[in-house]
PDB file of C-alpha atoms in Angstrom:
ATOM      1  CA  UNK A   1     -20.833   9.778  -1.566  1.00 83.00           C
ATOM      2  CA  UNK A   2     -19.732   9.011  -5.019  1.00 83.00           C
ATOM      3  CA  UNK A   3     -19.670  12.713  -5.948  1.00 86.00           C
ATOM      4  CA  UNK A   4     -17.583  13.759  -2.811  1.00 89.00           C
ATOM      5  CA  UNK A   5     -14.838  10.977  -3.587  1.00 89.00           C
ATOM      6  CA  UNK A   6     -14.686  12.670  -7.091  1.00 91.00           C
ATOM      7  CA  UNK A   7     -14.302  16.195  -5.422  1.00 93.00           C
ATOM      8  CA  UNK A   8     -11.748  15.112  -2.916  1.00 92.00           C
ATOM      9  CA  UNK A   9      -9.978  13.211  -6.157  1.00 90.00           C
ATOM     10  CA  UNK A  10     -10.436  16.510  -8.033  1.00 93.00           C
ATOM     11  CA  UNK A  11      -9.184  18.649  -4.771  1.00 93.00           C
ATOM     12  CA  UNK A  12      -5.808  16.333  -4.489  1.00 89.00           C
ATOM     13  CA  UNK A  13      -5.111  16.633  -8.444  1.00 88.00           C
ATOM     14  CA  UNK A  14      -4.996  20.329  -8.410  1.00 89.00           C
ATOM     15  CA  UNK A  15      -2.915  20.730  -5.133  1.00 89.00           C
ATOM     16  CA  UNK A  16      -0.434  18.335  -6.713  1.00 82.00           C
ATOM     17  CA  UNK A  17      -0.628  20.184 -10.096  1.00 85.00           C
ATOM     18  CA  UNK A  18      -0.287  23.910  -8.119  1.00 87.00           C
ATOM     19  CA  UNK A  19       2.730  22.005  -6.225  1.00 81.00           C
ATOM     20  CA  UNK A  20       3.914  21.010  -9.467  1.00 80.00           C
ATOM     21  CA  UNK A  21       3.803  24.706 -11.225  1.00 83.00           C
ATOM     22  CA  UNK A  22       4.966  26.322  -8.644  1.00 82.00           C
ATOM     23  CA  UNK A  23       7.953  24.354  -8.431  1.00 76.00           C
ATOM     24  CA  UNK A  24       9.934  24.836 -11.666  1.00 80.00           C
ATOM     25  CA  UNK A  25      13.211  26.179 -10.545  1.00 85.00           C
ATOM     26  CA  UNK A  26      16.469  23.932 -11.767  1.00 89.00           C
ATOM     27  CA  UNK A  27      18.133  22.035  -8.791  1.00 86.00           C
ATOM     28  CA  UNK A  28      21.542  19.572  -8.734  1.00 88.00           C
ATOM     29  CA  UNK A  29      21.741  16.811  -6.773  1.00 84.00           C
ATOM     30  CA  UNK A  30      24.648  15.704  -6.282  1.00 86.00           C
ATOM     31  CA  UNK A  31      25.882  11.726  -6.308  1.00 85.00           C
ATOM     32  CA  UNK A  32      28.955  10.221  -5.610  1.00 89.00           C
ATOM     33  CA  UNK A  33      32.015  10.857  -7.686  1.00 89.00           C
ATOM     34  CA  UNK A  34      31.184  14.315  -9.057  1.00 86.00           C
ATOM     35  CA  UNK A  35      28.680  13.316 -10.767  1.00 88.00           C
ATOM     36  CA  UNK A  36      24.673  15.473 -10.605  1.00 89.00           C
ATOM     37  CA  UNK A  37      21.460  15.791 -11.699  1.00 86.00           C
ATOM     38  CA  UNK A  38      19.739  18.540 -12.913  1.00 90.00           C
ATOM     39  CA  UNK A  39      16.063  18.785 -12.936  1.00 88.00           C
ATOM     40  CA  UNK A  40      12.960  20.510 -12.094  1.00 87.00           C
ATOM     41  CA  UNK A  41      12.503  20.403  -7.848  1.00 86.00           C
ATOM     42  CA  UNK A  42       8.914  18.868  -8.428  1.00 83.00           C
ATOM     43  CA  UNK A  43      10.457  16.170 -10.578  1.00 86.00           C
ATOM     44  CA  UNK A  44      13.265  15.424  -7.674  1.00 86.00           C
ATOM     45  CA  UNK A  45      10.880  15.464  -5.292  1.00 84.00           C
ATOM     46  CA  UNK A  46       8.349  13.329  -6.660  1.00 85.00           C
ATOM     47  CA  UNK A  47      12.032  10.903  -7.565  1.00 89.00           C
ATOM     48  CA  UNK A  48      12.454  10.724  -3.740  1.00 89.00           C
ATOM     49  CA  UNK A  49       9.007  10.202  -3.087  1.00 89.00           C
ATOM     50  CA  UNK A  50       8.402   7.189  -5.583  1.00 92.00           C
ATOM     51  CA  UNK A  51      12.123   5.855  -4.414  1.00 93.00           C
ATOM     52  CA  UNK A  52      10.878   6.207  -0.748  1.00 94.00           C
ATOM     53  CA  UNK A  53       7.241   4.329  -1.464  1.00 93.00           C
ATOM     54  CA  UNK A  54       9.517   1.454  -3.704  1.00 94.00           C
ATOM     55  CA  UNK A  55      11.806   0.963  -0.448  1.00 95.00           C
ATOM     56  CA  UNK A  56       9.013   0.833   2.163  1.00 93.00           C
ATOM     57  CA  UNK A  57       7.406  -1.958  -0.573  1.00 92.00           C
ATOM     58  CA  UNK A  58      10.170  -4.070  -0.988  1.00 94.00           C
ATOM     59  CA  UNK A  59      11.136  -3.783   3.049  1.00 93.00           C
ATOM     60  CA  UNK A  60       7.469  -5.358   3.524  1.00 92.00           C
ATOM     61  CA  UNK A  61       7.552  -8.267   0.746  1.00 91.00           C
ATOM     62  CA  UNK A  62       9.584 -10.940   3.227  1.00 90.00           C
ATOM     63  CA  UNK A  63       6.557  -9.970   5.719  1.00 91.00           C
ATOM     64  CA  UNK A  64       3.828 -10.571   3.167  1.00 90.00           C
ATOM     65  CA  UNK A  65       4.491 -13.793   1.914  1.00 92.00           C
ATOM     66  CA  UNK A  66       5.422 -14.927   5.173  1.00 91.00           C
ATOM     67  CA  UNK A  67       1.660 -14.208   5.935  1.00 91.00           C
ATOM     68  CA  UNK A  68       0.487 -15.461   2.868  1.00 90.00           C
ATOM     69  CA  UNK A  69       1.927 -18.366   3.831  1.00 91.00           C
ATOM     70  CA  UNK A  70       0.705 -18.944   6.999  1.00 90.00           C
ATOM     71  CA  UNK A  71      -2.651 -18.552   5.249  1.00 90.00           C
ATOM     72  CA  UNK A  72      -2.372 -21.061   3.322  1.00 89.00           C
ATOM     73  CA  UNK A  73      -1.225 -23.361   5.799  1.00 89.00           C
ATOM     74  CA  UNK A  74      -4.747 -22.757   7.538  1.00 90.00           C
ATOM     75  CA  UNK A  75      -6.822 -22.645   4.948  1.00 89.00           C
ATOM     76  CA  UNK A  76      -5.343 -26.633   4.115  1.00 88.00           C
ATOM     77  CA  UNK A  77      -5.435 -26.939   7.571  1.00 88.00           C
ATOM     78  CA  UNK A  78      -9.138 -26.206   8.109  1.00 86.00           C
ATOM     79  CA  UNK A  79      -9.665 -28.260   4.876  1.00 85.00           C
ATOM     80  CA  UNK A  80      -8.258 -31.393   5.834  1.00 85.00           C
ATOM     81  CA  UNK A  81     -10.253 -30.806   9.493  1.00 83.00           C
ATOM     82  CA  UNK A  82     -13.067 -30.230   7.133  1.00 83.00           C
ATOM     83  CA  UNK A  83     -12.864 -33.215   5.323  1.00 83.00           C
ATOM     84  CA  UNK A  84     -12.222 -35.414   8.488  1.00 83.00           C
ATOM     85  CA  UNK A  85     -14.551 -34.142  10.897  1.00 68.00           C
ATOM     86  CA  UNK A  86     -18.079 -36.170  11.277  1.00 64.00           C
ATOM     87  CA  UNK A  87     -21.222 -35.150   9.418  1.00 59.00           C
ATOM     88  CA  UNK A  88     -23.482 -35.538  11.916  1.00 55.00           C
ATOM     89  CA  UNK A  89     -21.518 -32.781  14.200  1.00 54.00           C
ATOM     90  CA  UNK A  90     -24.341 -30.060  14.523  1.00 57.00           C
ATOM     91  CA  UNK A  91     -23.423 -26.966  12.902  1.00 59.00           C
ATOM     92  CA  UNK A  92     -22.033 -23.470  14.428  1.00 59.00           C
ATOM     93  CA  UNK A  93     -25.011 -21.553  15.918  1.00 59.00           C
ATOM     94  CA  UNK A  94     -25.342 -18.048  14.851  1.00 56.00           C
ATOM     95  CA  UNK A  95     -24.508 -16.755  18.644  1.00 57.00           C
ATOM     96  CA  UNK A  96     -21.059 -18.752  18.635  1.00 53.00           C
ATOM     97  CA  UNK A  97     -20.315 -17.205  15.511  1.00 55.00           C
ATOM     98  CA  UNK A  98     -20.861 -13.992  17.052  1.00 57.00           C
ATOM     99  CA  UNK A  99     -18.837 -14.484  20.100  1.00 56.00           C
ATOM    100  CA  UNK A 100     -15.687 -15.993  18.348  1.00 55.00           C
ATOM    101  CA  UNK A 101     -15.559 -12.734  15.970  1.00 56.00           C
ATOM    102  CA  UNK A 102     -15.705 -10.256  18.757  1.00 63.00           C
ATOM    103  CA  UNK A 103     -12.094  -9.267  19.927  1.00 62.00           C
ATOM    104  CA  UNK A 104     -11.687  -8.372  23.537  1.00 60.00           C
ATOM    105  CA  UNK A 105     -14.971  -6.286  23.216  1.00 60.00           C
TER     106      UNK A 105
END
């Protein structure tokens, strides 16, 4: 397995670097206000790309720590139930374990 994650690794690399060479030519883009860039097409389209993957991050952060958050809030939750629940409740049995981790199945 570990030698087939190194070939597909390997694989990717030189698609990207055969993408790369064949992809030289000199493009503009042009902005606002007259102004433009001039660069190799691999290096504008790897721009848009990594602009592209930034956006999609930073559209996502609001979601994530609203999770991360909730999280918390059980995990302090299940402490505190922890802390206040009886000791001599019997603990979970391997078969309710089993059925409260199945999902609709």
């Amino acid at each position: 397995m570990k030698y087939l994650l190194w070939l597909l690794k390997a694989a990717i690399f030189f698609t990207l670097f055969a993408f790369a060479l064949n992809n030289q030519q000199e493009v503009s883009v042009h902005f606002f206000f007259g102004t433009r860039w001039q660069a190799p097409l691999v290096l504008v389209v790897l721009t848009a790309f990594a602009l592209g993957l930034v956006a999609g991050v930073l559209g996502m952060v609001p979601r994530w720590w609203k999770h991360r958050k909730a999280a918390a809030q059980r995990q302090m939750q299940d402490q505190q139930a922890a802390s206040t629940a009886p000791e001599s409740a019997a603990p979970a049995t391997s078969s309710d374990t089993i059925t409260s981790s199945i999902h609709g199945i």
